[in-house]
Amino acid sequence: PGLSGEVISQLAVGPDGRVLAAASNLGAGATNRLFHSLDGRTFAATALARADAFLVSVAWGGPDGRAYVGAAQLDPPAALLLVADAPFNAVLERPIPAGDEAEQPLILSTDPVDAELVVLRLDGLTRDRVVVTIDGGASFLEVARFDGEVLDATLLPGGELLVVRGDGVALRGPLLG
């Protein structure tokens, strides 16, 4: 099967060359899927398949090989973090607490050592939030909220978070605190 005929919305390449590909299509009856590849040439479907959610972002999570997928559920509207185990046989759905408007979850950063640590941008119509999970999505903490857009955020050595807003302002501070 591979990726033939799929609409690829996101790619993530691991440090060892493995590739994740999120196929998302909002067409009626379309099933959105996560594919993986060991060599970047041949792809296989994983157990992650959703007809009710658009796959917005994808990232590798830590040394255990798990995959994280940010998904926007259509009905009822919800932001989700989907967690696929390393052999991609099981997928956990982790709802992200709702803000005051519909949001798309974009994975900004994962920790290469701690697979449980994920930083997400929740992209809303008029404001963005930055949330973090330190337990693989079992819980989330809002660490920043901005009117306007967050362009990116990354984890820095020593437990700091760097956030760049759409107006060009960069903010740096402790991740949790």
Coordinates of C-alpha atoms in Angstrom, one line a residue:
P1 CA 0.0 0.0 0.0
G2 CA 2.5 2.7 1.0
L3 CA 1.6 6.3 0.6
S4 CA 0.1 6.1 -2.9
G5 CA -3.1 8.1 -3.1
E6 CA -2.6 9.6 0.4
V7 CA -2.6 13.3 1.2
I8 CA 0.4 13.8 3.5
S9 CA 0.0 16.7 5.9
Q10 CA 3.0 16.3 8.1
L11 CA 6.3 14.4 8.3
A12 CA 8.7 13.8 11.1
V13 CA 12.2 12.3 10.8
G14 CA 13.9 10.7 13.8
P15 CA 17.6 11.0 14.5
D16 CA 18.0 7.4 13.2
G17 CA 16.3 8.2 9.9
R18 CA 12.9 6.6 10.7
V19 CA 10.0 8.6 9.2
L20 CA 6.5 9.3 10.4
A21 CA 3.9 10.5 7.8
A22 CA 0.5 11.8 8.7
A23 CA -2.1 11.4 5.9
S24 CA -5.0 13.8 6.4
N25 CA -8.0 14.4 4.2
L26 CA -11.2 16.2 5.2
G27 CA -13.1 14.7 2.4
A28 CA -16.3 12.9 3.2
G29 CA -15.6 9.3 4.4
A30 CA -11.8 9.8 4.4
T31 CA -9.8 8.0 7.0
N32 CA -6.8 9.9 8.3
R33 CA -3.8 7.6 9.1
L34 CA -0.3 7.6 10.5
F35 CA 2.4 5.7 8.5
H36 CA 5.9 4.9 9.4
S37 CA 9.1 4.0 7.6
L38 CA 12.4 2.6 8.6
D39 CA 14.2 3.9 5.5
G40 CA 12.1 6.8 4.2
R41 CA 11.3 4.8 1.0
T42 CA 8.7 2.2 2.0
F43 CA 5.9 3.1 4.4
A44 CA 3.4 0.9 6.4
A45 CA 0.2 2.0 8.0
T46 CA 0.1 2.0 11.8
A47 CA -2.9 1.3 14.1
L48 CA -3.7 5.0 14.2
A49 CA -6.6 5.6 11.8
R50 CA -9.3 8.2 12.4
A51 CA -12.3 9.3 10.3
D52 CA -13.4 11.8 12.9
A53 CA -10.1 13.8 13.3
F54 CA -7.7 15.7 11.2
L55 CA -4.0 14.9 11.9
V56 CA -2.4 18.3 12.4
S57 CA 1.1 17.5 13.6
V58 CA 3.4 14.5 14.3
A59 CA 6.6 14.0 16.3
W60 CA 8.9 11.3 17.6
G61 CA 8.9 11.2 21.4
G62 CA 12.0 10.3 23.2
P63 CA 14.3 7.2 23.1
D64 CA 11.5 4.6 23.3
G65 CA 10.3 5.3 19.7
R66 CA 6.8 6.3 20.5
A67 CA 5.0 8.7 18.2
Y68 CA 2.9 11.7 19.1
V69 CA 0.2 13.1 16.9
G70 CA -1.8 16.3 17.4
A71 CA -5.3 15.8 16.1
A72 CA -8.3 18.1 15.7
Q73 CA -11.5 16.1 16.3
L74 CA -14.3 17.4 14.1
D75 CA -17.5 16.5 16.0
P76 CA -17.6 17.3 18.8
P77 CA -14.7 19.7 18.3
A78 CA -11.8 18.8 20.5
A79 CA -8.0 19.0 20.5
L80 CA -6.3 15.6 21.1
L81 CA -2.8 14.3 21.7
L82 CA -2.6 10.7 20.3
V83 CA 0.2 8.6 21.6
A84 CA 1.3 5.5 19.6
D85 CA 3.6 3.0 21.2
A86 CA 6.9 2.0 19.5
P87 CA 5.6 -1.0 17.5
F88 CA 2.6 1.2 16.6
N89 CA 0.1 -1.4 17.7
A90 CA -1.7 0.6 20.4
V91 CA -2.8 4.2 20.4
L92 CA -3.9 6.2 23.4
E93 CA -6.2 9.2 23.0
R94 CA -5.4 12.1 25.4
P95 CA -7.9 15.0 25.3
I96 CA -6.3 18.4 25.8
P97 CA -8.4 20.7 28.1
A98 CA -10.4 23.1 25.9
G99 CA -9.7 26.8 25.7
D100 CA -12.3 29.4 24.9
E101 CA -12.2 28.7 21.2
A102 CA -11.7 25.9 18.7
E103 CA -8.0 24.9 18.7
Q104 CA -5.6 22.9 16.5
P105 CA -2.8 21.1 18.5
L106 CA 0.6 21.6 16.9
I107 CA 3.5 19.7 18.5
L108 CA 6.3 22.1 19.0
S109 CA 8.9 20.1 20.9
T110 CA 9.6 16.8 22.4
D111 CA 12.4 15.9 24.7
P112 CA 15.0 13.5 23.2
V113 CA 15.6 11.9 26.6
D114 CA 12.3 12.1 28.4
A115 CA 9.6 10.6 26.2
E116 CA 6.9 11.9 28.5
L117 CA 7.7 15.6 27.9
V118 CA 5.8 17.3 25.0
V119 CA 5.3 21.0 24.3
L120 CA 2.2 21.9 22.2
R121 CA 0.8 25.1 20.6
L122 CA -2.9 25.2 20.6
D123 CA -3.7 27.3 17.6
G124 CA -6.9 29.3 18.1
L125 CA -8.7 31.8 15.9
T126 CA -7.7 34.9 17.9
R127 CA -5.2 33.5 20.5
D128 CA -2.7 30.8 20.9
R129 CA -1.9 28.8 24.0
V130 CA 1.3 26.8 24.9
V131 CA 0.7 23.7 27.0
V132 CA 3.1 21.1 28.3
T133 CA 2.7 17.5 29.4
I134 CA 5.3 15.8 31.5
D135 CA 3.4 12.5 31.7
G136 CA 2.8 11.6 28.1
G137 CA -0.5 13.4 27.8
A138 CA -2.2 12.1 31.0
S139 CA -2.4 15.8 32.1
F140 CA -1.6 19.2 30.6
L141 CA -0.4 22.5 32.1
E142 CA -0.9 25.8 30.3
V143 CA 2.4 27.7 30.4
A144 CA 1.5 30.6 28.2
R145 CA -1.4 32.3 26.5
F146 CA -1.1 35.1 23.9
D147 CA -3.5 37.2 21.8
G148 CA -2.2 36.5 18.3
E149 CA 0.1 33.7 17.1
V150 CA 2.9 31.6 18.6
L151 CA 5.3 30.8 15.8
D152 CA 7.4 28.2 17.6
A153 CA 8.7 27.0 21.0
T154 CA 11.5 24.7 21.9
L155 CA 13.0 23.2 25.0
L156 CA 16.4 24.5 26.0
P157 CA 19.1 22.8 28.1
G158 CA 18.5 23.3 31.8
G159 CA 14.7 23.0 31.6
E160 CA 13.9 26.3 30.0
L161 CA 11.4 27.1 27.2
L162 CA 11.9 29.5 24.4
V163 CA 8.7 30.9 22.8
V164 CA 8.7 33.0 19.7
R165 CA 5.5 35.0 19.1
G166 CA 4.1 36.1 15.7
D167 CA 5.1 39.7 16.5
G168 CA 8.7 38.7 16.7
V169 CA 9.0 38.8 20.5
A170 CA 11.0 35.9 21.9
L171 CA 10.3 34.9 25.5
R172 CA 12.6 32.6 27.6
G173 CA 11.8 31.2 31.0
P174 CA 11.5 28.1 33.1
L175 CA 9.3 25.4 31.6
L176 CA 7.4 24.7 34.7
G177 CA 7.5 27.6 36.9

